[in-house]
Amino acid sequence: MNLSFGNRALFVLVLSFTGIGIHAEEKNPMAIVTANFQAADRDGSGSLDSSEFPALIDANAEHKIGRAAMVKRFGAYNRAFNTADRDGDGVVAWSELMTKRPEHEDH
């Protein structure tokens, strides 16, 4: 994924609204999240099923990205997966992580 500066800023903003948020101390947290997503996608489908999703959470937790550490600590993988799976098709696509959530949405 290669994004312009403007798109990178939007990406960081969108991740914060999706609950992923960016709190990583590394210089390029977007690259970390992208790499974590790709690594978690074991079957190369471009999306994460419920068995792949915990790997994304765990990797993001290690890098102190967003609420991942809290999800991991409380074992709330299913709740996080269901929240991220915006269209309810049983997988979390990258585009779903990029979708801004309404402020009043409570999952």
PDB file of C-alpha atoms in Angstrom:
ATOM      1  CA  MET A   1       0.000   0.000   0.000  1.00  0.00           C
ATOM      2  CA  ASN A   2       1.519   3.296  -1.101  1.00  0.00           C
ATOM      3  CA  LEU A   3      -0.269   6.420   0.097  1.00  0.00           C
ATOM      4  CA  SER A   4       0.453  10.098  -0.450  1.00  0.00           C
ATOM      5  CA  PHE A   5       1.103  12.356   2.521  1.00  0.00           C
ATOM      6  CA  GLY A   6      -2.504  13.576   2.532  1.00  0.00           C
ATOM      7  CA  ASN A   7      -3.842  10.042   2.396  1.00  0.00           C
ATOM      8  CA  ARG A   8      -1.490   8.980   5.185  1.00  0.00           C
ATOM      9  CA  ALA A   9      -2.864  11.738   7.413  1.00  0.00           C
ATOM     10  CA  LEU A  10      -6.416  10.650   6.566  1.00  0.00           C
ATOM     11  CA  PHE A  11      -5.452   7.021   7.240  1.00  0.00           C
ATOM     12  CA  VAL A  12      -4.210   7.869  10.735  1.00  0.00           C
ATOM     13  CA  LEU A  13      -7.350   9.908  11.410  1.00  0.00           C
ATOM     14  CA  VAL A  14      -9.634   7.122  10.162  1.00  0.00           C
ATOM     15  CA  LEU A  15      -7.831   4.493  12.225  1.00  0.00           C
ATOM     16  CA  SER A  16      -8.427   6.560  15.325  1.00  0.00           C
ATOM     17  CA  PHE A  17     -12.159   6.662  14.581  1.00  0.00           C
ATOM     18  CA  THR A  18     -12.328   2.927  13.892  1.00  0.00           C
ATOM     19  CA  GLY A  19     -11.036   2.115  17.337  1.00  0.00           C
ATOM     20  CA  ILE A  20      -7.659   1.030  16.074  1.00  0.00           C
ATOM     21  CA  GLY A  21      -6.205   4.444  16.807  1.00  0.00           C
ATOM     22  CA  ILE A  22      -2.546   5.209  16.500  1.00  0.00           C
ATOM     23  CA  HIS A  23      -0.476   5.422  19.638  1.00  0.00           C
ATOM     24  CA  ALA A  24       2.615   3.660  18.369  1.00  0.00           C
ATOM     25  CA  GLU A  25       5.881   5.314  19.201  1.00  0.00           C
ATOM     26  CA  GLU A  26       7.423   4.185  15.915  1.00  0.00           C
ATOM     27  CA  LYS A  27       7.875   6.756  13.186  1.00  0.00           C
ATOM     28  CA  ASN A  28       5.467   5.132  10.743  1.00  0.00           C
ATOM     29  CA  PRO A  29       2.583   3.453  12.573  1.00  0.00           C
ATOM     30  CA  MET A  30       0.625   3.137   9.317  1.00  0.00           C
ATOM     31  CA  ALA A  31       3.343   0.885   7.933  1.00  0.00           C
ATOM     32  CA  ILE A  32       3.211  -1.178  11.120  1.00  0.00           C
ATOM     33  CA  VAL A  33      -0.563  -1.633  10.950  1.00  0.00           C
ATOM     34  CA  THR A  34      -0.324  -2.495   7.245  1.00  0.00           C
ATOM     35  CA  ALA A  35       2.416  -5.046   7.873  1.00  0.00           C
ATOM     36  CA  ASN A  36       0.495  -6.513  10.824  1.00  0.00           C
ATOM     37  CA  PHE A  37      -2.637  -6.880   8.690  1.00  0.00           C
ATOM     38  CA  GLN A  38      -0.704  -8.559   5.879  1.00  0.00           C
ATOM     39  CA  ALA A  39       1.056 -10.907   8.306  1.00  0.00           C
ATOM     40  CA  ALA A  40      -2.238 -11.860   9.965  1.00  0.00           C
ATOM     41  CA  ASP A  41      -3.789 -12.616   6.560  1.00  0.00           C
ATOM     42  CA  ARG A  42      -2.366 -16.150   6.472  1.00  0.00           C
ATOM     43  CA  ASP A  43      -4.367 -17.276   3.453  1.00  0.00           C
ATOM     44  CA  GLY A  44      -3.582 -14.156   1.421  1.00  0.00           C
ATOM     45  CA  SER A  45      -7.249 -13.385   0.801  1.00  0.00           C
ATOM     46  CA  GLY A  46      -6.895  -9.676   1.552  1.00  0.00           C
ATOM     47  CA  SER A  47      -9.218  -9.958   4.539  1.00  0.00           C
ATOM     48  CA  LEU A  48      -9.099 -11.513   7.989  1.00  0.00           C
ATOM     49  CA  ASP A  49     -11.467 -14.189   9.211  1.00  0.00           C
ATOM     50  CA  SER A  50     -12.148 -14.746  12.901  1.00  0.00           C
ATOM     51  CA  SER A  51      -9.204 -17.150  13.209  1.00  0.00           C
ATOM     52  CA  GLU A  52      -6.760 -14.644  11.670  1.00  0.00           C
ATOM     53  CA  PHE A  53      -8.025 -11.498  13.400  1.00  0.00           C
ATOM     54  CA  PRO A  54      -6.447 -12.174  16.838  1.00  0.00           C
ATOM     55  CA  ALA A  55      -3.001 -12.115  15.205  1.00  0.00           C
ATOM     56  CA  LEU A  56      -3.671  -8.536  14.052  1.00  0.00           C
ATOM     57  CA  ILE A  57      -4.799  -7.539  17.531  1.00  0.00           C
ATOM     58  CA  ASP A  58      -1.810  -9.198  19.196  1.00  0.00           C
ATOM     59  CA  ALA A  59       0.690  -7.618  16.796  1.00  0.00           C
ATOM     60  CA  ASN A  60      -0.894  -4.185  17.186  1.00  0.00           C
ATOM     61  CA  ALA A  61      -0.884  -4.626  20.978  1.00  0.00           C
ATOM     62  CA  GLU A  62       2.857  -5.296  20.891  1.00  0.00           C
ATOM     63  CA  HIS A  63       3.330  -1.976  19.101  1.00  0.00           C
ATOM     64  CA  LYS A  64       0.942  -0.102  21.420  1.00  0.00           C
ATOM     65  CA  ILE A  65      -1.427   0.723  18.584  1.00  0.00           C
ATOM     66  CA  GLY A  66      -4.868   1.930  19.565  1.00  0.00           C
ATOM     67  CA  ARG A  67      -7.018  -0.217  21.794  1.00  0.00           C
ATOM     68  CA  ALA A  68      -5.391  -3.486  20.759  1.00  0.00           C
ATOM     69  CA  ALA A  69      -3.713  -4.024  24.133  1.00  0.00           C
ATOM     70  CA  MET A  70      -7.039  -3.586  25.902  1.00  0.00           C
ATOM     71  CA  VAL A  71      -8.759  -6.030  23.524  1.00  0.00           C
ATOM     72  CA  LYS A  72      -5.981  -8.544  24.127  1.00  0.00           C
ATOM     73  CA  ARG A  73      -5.956  -8.029  27.903  1.00  0.00           C
ATOM     74  CA  PHE A  74      -9.714  -8.622  28.176  1.00  0.00           C
ATOM     75  CA  GLY A  75      -9.851 -11.330  25.514  1.00  0.00           C
ATOM     76  CA  ALA A  76     -12.406  -9.250  23.610  1.00  0.00           C
ATOM     77  CA  TYR A  77     -11.336 -10.553  20.203  1.00  0.00           C
ATOM     78  CA  ASN A  78     -14.839 -11.568  19.138  1.00  0.00           C
ATOM     79  CA  ARG A  79     -16.333  -8.225  20.088  1.00  0.00           C
ATOM     80  CA  ALA A  80     -13.565  -6.356  18.252  1.00  0.00           C
ATOM     81  CA  PHE A  81     -13.962  -8.629  15.230  1.00  0.00           C
ATOM     82  CA  ASN A  82     -17.718  -8.088  15.089  1.00  0.00           C
ATOM     83  CA  THR A  83     -17.226  -4.333  15.373  1.00  0.00           C
ATOM     84  CA  ALA A  84     -14.621  -4.297  12.618  1.00  0.00           C
ATOM     85  CA  ASP A  85     -16.718  -6.530  10.329  1.00  0.00           C
ATOM     86  CA  ARG A  86     -18.860  -3.626   9.186  1.00  0.00           C
ATOM     87  CA  ASP A  87     -20.796  -5.518   6.501  1.00  0.00           C
ATOM     88  CA  GLY A  88     -21.302  -8.677   8.563  1.00  0.00           C
ATOM     89  CA  ASP A  89     -19.860 -11.006   5.942  1.00  0.00           C
ATOM     90  CA  GLY A  90     -17.693 -12.883   8.436  1.00  0.00           C
ATOM     91  CA  VAL A  91     -14.373 -11.327   7.399  1.00  0.00           C
ATOM     92  CA  VAL A  92     -12.657  -8.018   8.069  1.00  0.00           C
ATOM     93  CA  ALA A  93     -11.394  -6.414   4.888  1.00  0.00           C
ATOM     94  CA  TRP A  94      -8.771  -3.696   4.926  1.00  0.00           C
ATOM     95  CA  SER A  95     -11.406  -1.289   3.618  1.00  0.00           C
ATOM     96  CA  GLU A  96     -13.578  -1.997   6.668  1.00  0.00           C
ATOM     97  CA  LEU A  97     -10.746  -0.908   8.941  1.00  0.00           C
ATOM     98  CA  MET A  98     -10.506   2.273   6.891  1.00  0.00           C
ATOM     99  CA  THR A  99     -14.211   3.118   7.264  1.00  0.00           C
ATOM    100  CA  LYS A 100     -14.936   5.952   9.654  1.00  0.00           C
ATOM    101  CA  ARG A 101     -17.389   4.980  12.356  1.00  0.00           C
ATOM    102  CA  PRO A 102     -20.121   7.392  13.436  1.00  0.00           C
ATOM    103  CA  GLU A 103     -19.381   8.895  16.849  1.00  0.00           C
ATOM    104  CA  HIS A 104     -22.693   7.640  18.248  1.00  0.00           C
ATOM    105  CA  GLU A 105     -22.050   4.029  17.185  1.00  0.00           C
ATOM    106  CA  ASP A 106     -21.480   1.920  20.277  1.00  0.00           C
ATOM    107  CA  HIS A 107     -20.228  -1.637  19.770  1.00  0.00           C
TER     108      HIS A 107
END
